[in-house]
Tab-separated table of C-alpha atoms in Angstrom:
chain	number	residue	atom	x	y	z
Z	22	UNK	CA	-36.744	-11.617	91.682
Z	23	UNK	CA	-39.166	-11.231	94.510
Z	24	UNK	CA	-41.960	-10.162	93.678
Z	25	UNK	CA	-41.505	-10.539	89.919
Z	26	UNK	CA	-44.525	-12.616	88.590
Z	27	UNK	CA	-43.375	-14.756	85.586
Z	28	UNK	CA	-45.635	-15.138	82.837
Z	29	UNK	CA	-48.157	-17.803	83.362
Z	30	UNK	CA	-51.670	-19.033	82.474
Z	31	UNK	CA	-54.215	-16.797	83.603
Z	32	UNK	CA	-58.160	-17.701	82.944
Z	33	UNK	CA	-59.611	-15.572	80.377
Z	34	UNK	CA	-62.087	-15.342	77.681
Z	35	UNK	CA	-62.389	-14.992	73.773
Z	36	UNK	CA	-61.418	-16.634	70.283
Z	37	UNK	CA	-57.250	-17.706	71.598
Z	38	UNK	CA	-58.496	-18.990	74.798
Z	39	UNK	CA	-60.950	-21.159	73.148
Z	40	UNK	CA	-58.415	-22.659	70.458
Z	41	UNK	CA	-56.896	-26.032	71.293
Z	42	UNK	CA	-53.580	-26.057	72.877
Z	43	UNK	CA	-52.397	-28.608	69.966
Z	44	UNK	CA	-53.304	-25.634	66.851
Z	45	UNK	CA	-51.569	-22.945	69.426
Z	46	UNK	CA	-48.392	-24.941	69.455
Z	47	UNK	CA	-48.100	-26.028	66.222
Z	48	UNK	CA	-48.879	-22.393	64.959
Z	49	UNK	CA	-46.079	-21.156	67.214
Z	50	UNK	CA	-43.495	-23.476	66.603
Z	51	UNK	CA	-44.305	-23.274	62.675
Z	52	UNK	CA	-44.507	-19.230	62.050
Z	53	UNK	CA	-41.360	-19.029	64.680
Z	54	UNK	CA	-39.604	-21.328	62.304
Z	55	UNK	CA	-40.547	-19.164	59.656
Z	56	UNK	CA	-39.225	-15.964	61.516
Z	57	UNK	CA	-35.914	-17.598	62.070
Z	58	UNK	CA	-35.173	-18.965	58.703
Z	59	UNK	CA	-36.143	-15.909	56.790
Z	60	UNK	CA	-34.238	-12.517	55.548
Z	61	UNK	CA	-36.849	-11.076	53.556
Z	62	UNK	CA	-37.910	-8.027	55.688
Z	63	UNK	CA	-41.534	-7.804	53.636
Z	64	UNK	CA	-42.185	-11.886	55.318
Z	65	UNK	CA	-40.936	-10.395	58.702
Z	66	UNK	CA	-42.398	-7.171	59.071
Z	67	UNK	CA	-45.907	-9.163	57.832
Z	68	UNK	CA	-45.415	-11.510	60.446
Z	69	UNK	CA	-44.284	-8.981	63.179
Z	70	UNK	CA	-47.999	-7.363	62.632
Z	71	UNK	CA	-49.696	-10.454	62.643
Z	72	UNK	CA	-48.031	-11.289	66.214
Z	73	UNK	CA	-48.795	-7.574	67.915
Z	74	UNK	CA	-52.043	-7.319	66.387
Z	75	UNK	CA	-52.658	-11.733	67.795
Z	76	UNK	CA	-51.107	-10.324	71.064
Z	77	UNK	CA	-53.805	-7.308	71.380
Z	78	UNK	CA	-56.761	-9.831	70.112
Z	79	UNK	CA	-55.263	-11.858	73.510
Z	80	UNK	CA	-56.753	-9.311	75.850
Z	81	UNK	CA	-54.112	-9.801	78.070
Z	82	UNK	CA	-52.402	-6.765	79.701
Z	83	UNK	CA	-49.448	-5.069	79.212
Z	84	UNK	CA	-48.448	-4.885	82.739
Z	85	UNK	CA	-48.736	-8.492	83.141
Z	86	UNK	CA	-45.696	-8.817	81.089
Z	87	UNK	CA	-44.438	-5.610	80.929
Z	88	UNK	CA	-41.430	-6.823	83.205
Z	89	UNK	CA	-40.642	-9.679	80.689
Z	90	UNK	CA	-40.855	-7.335	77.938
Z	91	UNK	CA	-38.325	-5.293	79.081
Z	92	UNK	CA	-35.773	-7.427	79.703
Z	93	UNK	CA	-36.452	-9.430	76.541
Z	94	UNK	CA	-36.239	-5.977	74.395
Z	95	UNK	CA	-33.050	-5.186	76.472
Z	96	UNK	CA	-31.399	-9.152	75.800
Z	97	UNK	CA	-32.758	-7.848	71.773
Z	98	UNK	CA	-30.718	-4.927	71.608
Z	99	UNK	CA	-28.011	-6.458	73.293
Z	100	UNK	CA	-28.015	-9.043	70.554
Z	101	UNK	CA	-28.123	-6.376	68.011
Z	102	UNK	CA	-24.948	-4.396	69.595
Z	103	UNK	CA	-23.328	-7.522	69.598
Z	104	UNK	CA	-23.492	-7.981	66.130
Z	105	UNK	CA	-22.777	-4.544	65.522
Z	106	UNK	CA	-19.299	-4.656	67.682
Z	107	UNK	CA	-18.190	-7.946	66.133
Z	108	UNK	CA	-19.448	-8.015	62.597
Z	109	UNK	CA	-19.685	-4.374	61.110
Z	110	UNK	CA	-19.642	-4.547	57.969
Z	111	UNK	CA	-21.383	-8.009	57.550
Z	112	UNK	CA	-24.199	-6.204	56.437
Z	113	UNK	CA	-21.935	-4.502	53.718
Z	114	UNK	CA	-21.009	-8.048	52.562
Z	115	UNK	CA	-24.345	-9.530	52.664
Z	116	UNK	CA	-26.222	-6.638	50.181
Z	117	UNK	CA	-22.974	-5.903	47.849
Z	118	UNK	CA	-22.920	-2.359	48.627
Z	119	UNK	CA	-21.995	0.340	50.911
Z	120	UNK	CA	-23.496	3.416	51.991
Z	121	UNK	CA	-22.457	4.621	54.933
Z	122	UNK	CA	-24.092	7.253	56.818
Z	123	UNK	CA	-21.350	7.794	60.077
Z	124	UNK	CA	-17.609	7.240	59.430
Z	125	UNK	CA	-16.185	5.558	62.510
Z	126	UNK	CA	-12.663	4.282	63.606
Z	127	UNK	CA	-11.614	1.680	61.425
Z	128	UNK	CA	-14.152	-0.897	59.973
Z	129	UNK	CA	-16.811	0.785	62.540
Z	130	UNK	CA	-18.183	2.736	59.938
Z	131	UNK	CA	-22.460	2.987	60.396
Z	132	UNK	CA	-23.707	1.788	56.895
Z	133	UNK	CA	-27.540	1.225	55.896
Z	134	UNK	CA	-26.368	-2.187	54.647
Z	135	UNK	CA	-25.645	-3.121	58.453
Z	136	UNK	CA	-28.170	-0.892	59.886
Z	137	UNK	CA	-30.729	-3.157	57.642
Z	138	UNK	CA	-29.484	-6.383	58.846
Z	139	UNK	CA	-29.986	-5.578	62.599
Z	140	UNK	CA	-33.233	-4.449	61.563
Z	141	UNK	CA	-34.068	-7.566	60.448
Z	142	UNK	CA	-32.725	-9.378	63.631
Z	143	UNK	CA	-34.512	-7.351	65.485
Z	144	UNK	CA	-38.015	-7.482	63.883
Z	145	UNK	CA	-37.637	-11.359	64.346
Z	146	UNK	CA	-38.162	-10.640	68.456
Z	147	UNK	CA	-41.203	-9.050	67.205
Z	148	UNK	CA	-42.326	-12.071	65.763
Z	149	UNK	CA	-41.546	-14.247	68.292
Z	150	UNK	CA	-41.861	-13.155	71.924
Z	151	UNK	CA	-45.553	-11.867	71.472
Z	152	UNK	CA	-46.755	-15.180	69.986
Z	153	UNK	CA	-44.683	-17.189	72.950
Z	154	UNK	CA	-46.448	-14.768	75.358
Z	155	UNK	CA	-49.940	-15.724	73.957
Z	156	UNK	CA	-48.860	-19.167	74.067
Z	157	UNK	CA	-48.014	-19.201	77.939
Z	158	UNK	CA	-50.965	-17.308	79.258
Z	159	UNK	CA	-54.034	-18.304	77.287
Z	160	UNK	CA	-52.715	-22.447	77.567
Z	161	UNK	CA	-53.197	-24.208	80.973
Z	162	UNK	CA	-50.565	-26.814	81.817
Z	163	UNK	CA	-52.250	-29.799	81.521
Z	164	UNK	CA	-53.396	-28.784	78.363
Z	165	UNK	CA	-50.388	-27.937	77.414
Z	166	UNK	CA	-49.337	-31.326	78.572
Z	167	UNK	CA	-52.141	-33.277	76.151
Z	168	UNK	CA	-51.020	-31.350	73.145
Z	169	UNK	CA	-47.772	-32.399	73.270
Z	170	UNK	CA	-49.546	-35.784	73.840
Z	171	UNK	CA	-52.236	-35.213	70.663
Z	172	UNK	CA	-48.597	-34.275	68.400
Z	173	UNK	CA	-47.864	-37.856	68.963
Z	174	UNK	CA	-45.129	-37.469	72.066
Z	175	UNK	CA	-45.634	-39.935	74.664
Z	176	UNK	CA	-48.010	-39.174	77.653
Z	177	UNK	CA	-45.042	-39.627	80.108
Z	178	UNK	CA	-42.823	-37.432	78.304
Z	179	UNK	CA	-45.272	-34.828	77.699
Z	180	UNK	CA	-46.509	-35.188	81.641
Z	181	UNK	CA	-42.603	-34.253	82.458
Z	182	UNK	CA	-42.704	-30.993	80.879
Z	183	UNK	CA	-46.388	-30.103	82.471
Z	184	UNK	CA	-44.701	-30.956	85.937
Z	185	UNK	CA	-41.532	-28.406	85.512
Z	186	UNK	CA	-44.339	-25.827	84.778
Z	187	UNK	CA	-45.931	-26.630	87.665
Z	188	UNK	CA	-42.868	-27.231	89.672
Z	189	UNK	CA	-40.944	-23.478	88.884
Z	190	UNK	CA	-43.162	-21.244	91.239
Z	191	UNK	CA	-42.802	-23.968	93.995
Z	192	UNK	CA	-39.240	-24.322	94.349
Z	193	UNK	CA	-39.189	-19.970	93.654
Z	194	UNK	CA	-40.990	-19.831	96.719
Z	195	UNK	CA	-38.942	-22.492	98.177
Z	196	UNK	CA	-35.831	-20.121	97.569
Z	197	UNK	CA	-37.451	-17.064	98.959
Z	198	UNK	CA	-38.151	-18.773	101.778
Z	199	UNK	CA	-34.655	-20.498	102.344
Z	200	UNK	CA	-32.770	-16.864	101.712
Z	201	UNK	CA	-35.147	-15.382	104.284
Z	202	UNK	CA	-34.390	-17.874	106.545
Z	203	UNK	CA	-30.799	-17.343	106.335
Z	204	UNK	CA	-30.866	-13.749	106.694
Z	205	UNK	CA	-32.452	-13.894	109.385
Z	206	UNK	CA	-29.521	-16.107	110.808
Z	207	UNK	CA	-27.438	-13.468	109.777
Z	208	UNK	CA	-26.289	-14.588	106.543
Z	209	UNK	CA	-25.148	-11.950	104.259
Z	210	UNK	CA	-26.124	-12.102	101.256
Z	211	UNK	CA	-26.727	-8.236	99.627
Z	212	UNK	CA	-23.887	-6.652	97.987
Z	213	UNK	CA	-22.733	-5.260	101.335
Z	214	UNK	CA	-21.066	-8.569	101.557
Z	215	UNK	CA	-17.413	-9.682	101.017
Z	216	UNK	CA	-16.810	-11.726	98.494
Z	217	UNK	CA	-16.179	-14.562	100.044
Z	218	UNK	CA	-19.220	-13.947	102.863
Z	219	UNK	CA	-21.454	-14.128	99.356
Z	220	UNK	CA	-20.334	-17.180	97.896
Z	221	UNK	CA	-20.743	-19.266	101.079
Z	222	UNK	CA	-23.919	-17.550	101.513
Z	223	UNK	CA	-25.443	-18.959	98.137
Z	224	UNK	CA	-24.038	-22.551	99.343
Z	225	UNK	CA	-25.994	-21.880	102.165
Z	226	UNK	CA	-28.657	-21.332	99.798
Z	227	UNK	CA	-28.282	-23.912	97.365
Z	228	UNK	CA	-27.758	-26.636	99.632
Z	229	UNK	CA	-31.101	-26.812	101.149
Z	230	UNK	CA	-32.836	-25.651	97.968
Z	231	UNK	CA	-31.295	-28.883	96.381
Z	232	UNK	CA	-32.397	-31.119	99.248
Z	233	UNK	CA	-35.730	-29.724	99.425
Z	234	UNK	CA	-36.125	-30.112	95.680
Z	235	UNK	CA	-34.988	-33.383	95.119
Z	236	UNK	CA	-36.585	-34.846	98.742
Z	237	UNK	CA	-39.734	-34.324	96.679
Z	238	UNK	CA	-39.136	-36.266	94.181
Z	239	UNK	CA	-40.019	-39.443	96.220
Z	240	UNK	CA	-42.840	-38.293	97.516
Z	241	UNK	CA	-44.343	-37.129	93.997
Z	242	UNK	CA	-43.208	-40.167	92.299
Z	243	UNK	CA	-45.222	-42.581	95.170
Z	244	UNK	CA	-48.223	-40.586	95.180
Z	245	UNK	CA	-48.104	-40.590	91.081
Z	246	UNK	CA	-48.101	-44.532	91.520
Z	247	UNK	CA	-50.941	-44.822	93.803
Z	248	UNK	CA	-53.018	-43.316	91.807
Z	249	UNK	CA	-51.448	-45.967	88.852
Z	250	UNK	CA	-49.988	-43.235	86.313
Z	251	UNK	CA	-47.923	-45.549	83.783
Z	252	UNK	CA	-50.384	-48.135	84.100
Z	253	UNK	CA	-51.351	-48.379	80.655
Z	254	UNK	CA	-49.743	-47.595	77.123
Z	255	UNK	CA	-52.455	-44.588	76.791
Z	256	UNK	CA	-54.099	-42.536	79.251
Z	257	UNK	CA	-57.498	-40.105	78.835
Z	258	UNK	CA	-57.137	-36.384	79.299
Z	259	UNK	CA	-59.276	-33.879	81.425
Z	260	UNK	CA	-58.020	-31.237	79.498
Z	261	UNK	CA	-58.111	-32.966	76.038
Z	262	UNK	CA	-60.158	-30.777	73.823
Z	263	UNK	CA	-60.863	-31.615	70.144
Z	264	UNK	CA	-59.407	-29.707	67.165
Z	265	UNK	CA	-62.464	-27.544	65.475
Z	266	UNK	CA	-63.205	-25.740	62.397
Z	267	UNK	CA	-61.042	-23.064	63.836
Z	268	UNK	CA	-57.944	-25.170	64.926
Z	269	UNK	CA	-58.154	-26.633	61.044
Z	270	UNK	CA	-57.973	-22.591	60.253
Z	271	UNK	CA	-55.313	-21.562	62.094
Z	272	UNK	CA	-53.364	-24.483	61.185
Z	273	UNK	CA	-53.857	-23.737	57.630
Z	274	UNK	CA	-52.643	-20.194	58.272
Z	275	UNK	CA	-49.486	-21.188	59.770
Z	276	UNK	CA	-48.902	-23.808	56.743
Z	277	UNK	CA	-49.491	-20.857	54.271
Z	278	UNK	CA	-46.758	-18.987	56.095
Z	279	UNK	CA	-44.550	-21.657	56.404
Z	280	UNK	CA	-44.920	-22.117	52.694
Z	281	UNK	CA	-44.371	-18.748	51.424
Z	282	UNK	CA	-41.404	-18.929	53.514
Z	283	UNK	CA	-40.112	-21.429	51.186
Z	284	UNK	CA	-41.573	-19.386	47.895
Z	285	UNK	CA	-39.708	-16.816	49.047
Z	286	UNK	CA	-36.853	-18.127	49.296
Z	287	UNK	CA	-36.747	-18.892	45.118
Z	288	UNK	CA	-37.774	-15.318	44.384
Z	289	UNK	CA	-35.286	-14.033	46.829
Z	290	UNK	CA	-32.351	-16.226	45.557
Z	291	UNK	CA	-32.088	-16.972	48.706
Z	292	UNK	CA	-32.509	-16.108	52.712
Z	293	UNK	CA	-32.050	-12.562	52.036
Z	294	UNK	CA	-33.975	-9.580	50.775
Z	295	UNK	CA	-31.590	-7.093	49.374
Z	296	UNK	CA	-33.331	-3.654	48.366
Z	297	UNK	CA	-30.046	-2.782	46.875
Z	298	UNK	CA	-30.039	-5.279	43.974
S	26	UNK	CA	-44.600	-49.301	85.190
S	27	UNK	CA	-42.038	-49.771	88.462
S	28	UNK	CA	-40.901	-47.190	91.198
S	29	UNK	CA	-37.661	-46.554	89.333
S	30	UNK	CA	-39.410	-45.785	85.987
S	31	UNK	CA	-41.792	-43.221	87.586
S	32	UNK	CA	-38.844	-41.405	89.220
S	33	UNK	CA	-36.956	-41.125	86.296
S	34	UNK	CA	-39.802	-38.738	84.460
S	35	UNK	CA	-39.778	-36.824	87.655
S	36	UNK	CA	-35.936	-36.377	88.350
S	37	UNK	CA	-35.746	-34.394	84.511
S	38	UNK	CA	-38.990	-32.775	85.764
S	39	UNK	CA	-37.462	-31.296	89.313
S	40	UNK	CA	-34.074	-30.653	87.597
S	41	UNK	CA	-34.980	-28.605	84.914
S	42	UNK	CA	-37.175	-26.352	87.144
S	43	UNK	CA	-34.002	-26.242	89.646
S	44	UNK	CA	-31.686	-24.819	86.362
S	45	UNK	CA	-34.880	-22.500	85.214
S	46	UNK	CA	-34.763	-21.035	88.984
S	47	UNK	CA	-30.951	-20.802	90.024
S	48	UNK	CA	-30.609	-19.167	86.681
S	49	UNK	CA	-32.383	-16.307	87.686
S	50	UNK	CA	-29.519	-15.644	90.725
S	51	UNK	CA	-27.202	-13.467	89.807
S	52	UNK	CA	-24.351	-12.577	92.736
S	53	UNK	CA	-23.111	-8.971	92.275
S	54	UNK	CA	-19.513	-9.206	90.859
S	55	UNK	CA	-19.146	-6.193	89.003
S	56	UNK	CA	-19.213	-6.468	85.309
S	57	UNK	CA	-19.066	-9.961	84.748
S	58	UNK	CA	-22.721	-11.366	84.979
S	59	UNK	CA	-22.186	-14.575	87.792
S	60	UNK	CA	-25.156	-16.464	87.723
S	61	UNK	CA	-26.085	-19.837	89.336
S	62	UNK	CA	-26.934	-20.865	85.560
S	63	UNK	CA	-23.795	-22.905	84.921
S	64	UNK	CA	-23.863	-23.844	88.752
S	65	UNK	CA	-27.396	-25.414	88.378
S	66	UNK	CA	-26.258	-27.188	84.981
S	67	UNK	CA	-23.175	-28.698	86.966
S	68	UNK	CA	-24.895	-29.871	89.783
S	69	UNK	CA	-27.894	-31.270	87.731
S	70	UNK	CA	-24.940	-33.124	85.762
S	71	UNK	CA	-23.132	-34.791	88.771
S	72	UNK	CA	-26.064	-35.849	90.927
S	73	UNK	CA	-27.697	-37.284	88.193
S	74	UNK	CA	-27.561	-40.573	86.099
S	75	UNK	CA	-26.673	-39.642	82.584
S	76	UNK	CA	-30.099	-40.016	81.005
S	77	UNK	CA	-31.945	-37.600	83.574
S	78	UNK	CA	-29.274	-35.274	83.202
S	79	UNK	CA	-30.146	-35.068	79.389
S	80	UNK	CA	-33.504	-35.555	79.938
S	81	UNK	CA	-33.760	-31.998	82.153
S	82	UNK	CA	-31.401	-30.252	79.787
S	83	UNK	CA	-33.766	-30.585	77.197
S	84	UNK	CA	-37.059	-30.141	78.995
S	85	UNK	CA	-35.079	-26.680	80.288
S	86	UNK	CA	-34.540	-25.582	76.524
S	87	UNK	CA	-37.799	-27.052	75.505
S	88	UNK	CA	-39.733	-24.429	77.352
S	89	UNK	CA	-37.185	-21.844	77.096
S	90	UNK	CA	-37.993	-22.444	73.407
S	91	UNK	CA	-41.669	-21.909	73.744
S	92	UNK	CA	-40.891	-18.658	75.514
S	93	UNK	CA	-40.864	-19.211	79.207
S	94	UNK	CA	-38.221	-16.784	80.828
S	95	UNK	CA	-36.054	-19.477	82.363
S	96	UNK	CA	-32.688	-18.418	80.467
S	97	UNK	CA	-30.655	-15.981	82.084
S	98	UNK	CA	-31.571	-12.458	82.720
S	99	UNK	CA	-35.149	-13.999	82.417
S	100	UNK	CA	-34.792	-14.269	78.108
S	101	UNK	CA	-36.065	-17.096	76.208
S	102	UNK	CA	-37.905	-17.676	73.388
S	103	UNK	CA	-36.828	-19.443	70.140
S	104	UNK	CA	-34.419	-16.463	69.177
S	105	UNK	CA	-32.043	-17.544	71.955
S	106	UNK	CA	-31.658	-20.277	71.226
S	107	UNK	CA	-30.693	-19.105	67.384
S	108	UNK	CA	-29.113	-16.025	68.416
S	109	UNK	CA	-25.217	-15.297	69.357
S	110	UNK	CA	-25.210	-17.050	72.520
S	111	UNK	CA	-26.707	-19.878	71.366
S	112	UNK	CA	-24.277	-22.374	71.433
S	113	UNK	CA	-23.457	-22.123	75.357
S	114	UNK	CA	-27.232	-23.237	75.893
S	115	UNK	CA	-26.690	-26.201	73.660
S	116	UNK	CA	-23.140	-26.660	75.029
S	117	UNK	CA	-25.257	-27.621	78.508
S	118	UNK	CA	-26.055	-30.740	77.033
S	119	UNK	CA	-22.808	-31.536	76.441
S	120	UNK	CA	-21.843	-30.716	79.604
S	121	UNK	CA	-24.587	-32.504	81.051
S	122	UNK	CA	-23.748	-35.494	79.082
S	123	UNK	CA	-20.029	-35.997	79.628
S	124	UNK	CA	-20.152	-34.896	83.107
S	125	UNK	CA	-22.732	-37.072	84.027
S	126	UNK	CA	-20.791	-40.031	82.289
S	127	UNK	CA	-17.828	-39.327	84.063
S	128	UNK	CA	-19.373	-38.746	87.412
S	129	UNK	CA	-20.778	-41.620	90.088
S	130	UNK	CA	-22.203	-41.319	93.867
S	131	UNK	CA	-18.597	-42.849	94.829
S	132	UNK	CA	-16.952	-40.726	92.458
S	133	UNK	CA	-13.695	-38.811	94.706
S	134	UNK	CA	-13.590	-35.036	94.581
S	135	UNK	CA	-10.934	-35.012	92.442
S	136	UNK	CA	-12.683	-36.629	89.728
S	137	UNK	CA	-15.848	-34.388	90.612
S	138	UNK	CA	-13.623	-31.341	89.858
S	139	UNK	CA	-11.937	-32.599	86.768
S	140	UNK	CA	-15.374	-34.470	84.835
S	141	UNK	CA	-16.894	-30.936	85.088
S	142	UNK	CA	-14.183	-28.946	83.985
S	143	UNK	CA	-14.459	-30.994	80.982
S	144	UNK	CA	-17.788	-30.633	80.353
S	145	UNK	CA	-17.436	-26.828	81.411
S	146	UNK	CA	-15.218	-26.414	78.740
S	147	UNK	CA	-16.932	-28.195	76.203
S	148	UNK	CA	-19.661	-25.985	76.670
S	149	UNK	CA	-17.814	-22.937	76.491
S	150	UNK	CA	-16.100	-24.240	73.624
S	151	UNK	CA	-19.572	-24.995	71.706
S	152	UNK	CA	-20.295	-21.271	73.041
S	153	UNK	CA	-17.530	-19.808	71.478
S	154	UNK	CA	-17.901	-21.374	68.388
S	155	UNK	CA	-21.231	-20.710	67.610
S	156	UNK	CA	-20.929	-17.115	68.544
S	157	UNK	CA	-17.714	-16.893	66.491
S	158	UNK	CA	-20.300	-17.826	63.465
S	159	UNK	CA	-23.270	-16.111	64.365
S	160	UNK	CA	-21.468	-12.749	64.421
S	161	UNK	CA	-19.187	-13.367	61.943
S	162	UNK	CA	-15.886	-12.556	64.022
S	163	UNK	CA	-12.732	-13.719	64.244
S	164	UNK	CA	-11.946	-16.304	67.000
S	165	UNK	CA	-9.502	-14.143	68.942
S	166	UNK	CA	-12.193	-11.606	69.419
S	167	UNK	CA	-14.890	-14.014	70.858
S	168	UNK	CA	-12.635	-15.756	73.220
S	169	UNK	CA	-12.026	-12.074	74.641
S	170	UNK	CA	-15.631	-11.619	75.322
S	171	UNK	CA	-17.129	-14.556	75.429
S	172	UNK	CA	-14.565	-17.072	77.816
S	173	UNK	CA	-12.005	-14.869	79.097
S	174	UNK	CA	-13.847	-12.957	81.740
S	175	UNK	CA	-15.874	-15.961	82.815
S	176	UNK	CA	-12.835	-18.318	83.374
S	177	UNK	CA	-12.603	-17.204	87.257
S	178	UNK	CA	-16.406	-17.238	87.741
S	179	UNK	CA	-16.723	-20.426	86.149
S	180	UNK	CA	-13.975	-21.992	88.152
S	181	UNK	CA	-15.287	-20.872	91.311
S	182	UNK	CA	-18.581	-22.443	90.439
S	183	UNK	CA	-17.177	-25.602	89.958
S	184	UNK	CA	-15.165	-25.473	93.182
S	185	UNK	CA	-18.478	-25.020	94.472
S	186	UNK	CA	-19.984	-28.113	93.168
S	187	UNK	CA	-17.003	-29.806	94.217
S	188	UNK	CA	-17.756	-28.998	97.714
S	189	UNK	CA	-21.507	-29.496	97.517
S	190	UNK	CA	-21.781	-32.603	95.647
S	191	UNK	CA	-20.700	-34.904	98.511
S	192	UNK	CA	-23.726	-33.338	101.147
S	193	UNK	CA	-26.021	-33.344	98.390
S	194	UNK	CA	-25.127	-37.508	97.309
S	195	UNK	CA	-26.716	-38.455	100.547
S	196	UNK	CA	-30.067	-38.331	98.955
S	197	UNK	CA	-29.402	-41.212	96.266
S	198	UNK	CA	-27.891	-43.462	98.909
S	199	UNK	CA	-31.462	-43.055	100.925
């Protein structure tokens, strides 16, 4: 972990940084719906291209995030083997037919009915994880913070969730620093240790990581006070920004998808888009 | 708005960052994955009044939703919490819930030990469940994967909360 940046906002420039955090959220949470309720490949695919081609539009770099990528792509095809190891033939009862292609041991035959379906789970990372990626780095906190405040959730509530963002680097560091600490004090924590050396070695860890943590909370909470947060039903925002022509857009976009969804869904006969029908 | 109200927005605050950052520990064990995950979740769910311990569950899925990589093995994003280990992400609010419930400041260790073995295995019974559905397999074959290898792991993380809780109580007393 040390050293490993996790995705956050960085300042930038262009038509997603200027959008209001309110249309980016809404968009997101809507087309991810989308993503998750549908089957029909044609829907997913379309939306998979919308998100890489949103994500390149971003500007922001691949190496940024190429860490998080990874290891998202790797929990993906985990996913997908799971599936596989568990369920092999789902796919085969899901389109109503069977090809396969590889005849395995048992019921672990490779078919293109099942080899479709983890297509289609995995396309729906593609949807997903790009447009929660633009999301995180072209939103600040606090604006983050006011959406959820705009979308009708109360301005305590919504000033929780901008304080964990805030909060997550600070008590990292605080653990980086703690484990140093302790290592230095001989600890062992690497996997030279004995098992038992390692577990009382991360109570060593924890324990003052908790304390830290939660010693804070007083301190925040006072200073939060004297400067009379809570005071009144309904606060203003330094970050609020107004929805514009191009919020209304994008919001109609992700309606439209949303929809279609739904249309879908009658042409289909259901969730599912089965070629072999 | 009084001192206690503020606190209680910040407790969920602190707590879910604590459960997005101890779930990024992993201790080498060999095969088994042993993360501070279901540590975090326990400890969050015994120090804690009920309400806060809810409250920082779901501010911890909240943004795991929206993408940040606070789930284990840094994943998140919607999928996860849709996808075959779903249900042992929403099982932490059960845990969170019942332990927290069953759990006081004056609570003895015993009872420490026992309310979050309870809500451990809630959880991993919500896990199992879900995953059971999600890839369509029988419920022998989940409970190999999915609980069997984690039963020692998981019972030596709540051995450890046992033994941390009482340090840790101090605080709420101050």
């Amino acid at each position: 972990m040390k050293g490993v940046n996790i995705i956050g906002y960085r300042a930038g420039h262009g038509l997603i940084y200027d959008l209001s955090a309110v249309s980016k959220l809404v968009f997101f949470l809507l087309v991810s719906i989308a993503a998750m309720i549908t089957y029909d490949t044609r829907l997913v695919f379309a939306i998979a291209i919308l998100s890489l081609c949103l994500f390149k539009a971003s500007q922001i770099r691949i190496k940024d995030v190429s860490f998080v990528l990874i290891l998202t792509t790797i929990f993906a095809l985990m996913n997908a083997v799971m599936v596989y190891l568990f369920a092999p033939e789902y796919g085969v009862d899901l389109y109503g037919a069977k090809t396969v292609l590889w005849s395995g041991i048992g019921t672990y035959n490779m078919t293109s009915q099942e080899l479709f379906y983890l297509l289609n789970l995995l396309l729906k990372y593609f949807c997903t994880i790009p447009l929660a990626v633009i999301f995180l780095m072209t939103t600040h906190p606090s604006q983050f913070a006011s959406s959820l405040n705009q979308l009708g959730i109360s301005y305590k509530v919504a000033y929780s969730v901008s304080l964990t963002m805030r909060y997550i680097p600070d008590i990292q560091e605080e653990f980086y620093t703690i484990r140093m600490s302790q290592e230095a004090r001989g600890v062992e924590l690497s996997k030279k240790g004995r098992l038992i050396e390692r577990i009382k070695g991360n109570l060593a860890l924890v324990i003052p990581l908790i304390f830290s943590s939660l010693s804070r909370i007083d301190t925040i909470s006072t200073a939060m006070e004297l400067r009379r947060f809570g005071r009144n039903e309904k606060r203003t925002w330094y970050t609020y920004q107004a929805l514009g022509t191009k919020d209304y857009l994008v919001l109609v976009l992700a309606l439209a998808i949303l929809i279609l969804t739904g249309i879908l869904f009658a042409v289909n006969g259901g969730r599912f888009y089965n070629p072999w029908r | 708005m009084n001192h206690r109200t503020t606190k209680s927005l910040i407790y969920p605050a602190i707590g879910a960052g604590l459960i997005a950052v101890l779930s990024q520990l992993v201790i080498p064990l060999g095969p088994v994955p042993f993360t501070l995950q279901t540590l975090a979740v326990g400890l969050i769910a015994t120090l804690y009044r009920p309400k806060e311990a809810l409250t920082s569950l779901f501010l911890y899925l909240l943004l795991g939703a929206i993408g940040l990589p606070v789930f284990a093995g840094l994943s998140g994003g919607m999928a996860a919490l849709f996808g075959p280990t779903a249900g042992f992400l929403w099982g932490f609010l059960l845990y969170a819930g019942v332990t927290a419930v069953l759990t006081s400041p004056t609570s003895s260790l015993i009872q420490v030990f026992l309310a979050n073995l309870l809500g451990d295995a809630l959880c991993f019974l919500s896990g199992s469940l879900v995953f059971s559905l999600i890839t369509h397999s029988s419920l022998e074959k989940t409970l190999a994967l999915t609980v069997l290898p984690f039963l020692i792991p998981d019972l030596v993380k709540l051995l450890m909360i046992t033994m941390v809780h009482r340090p840790l109580n101090r605080i709420f007393k101050a």
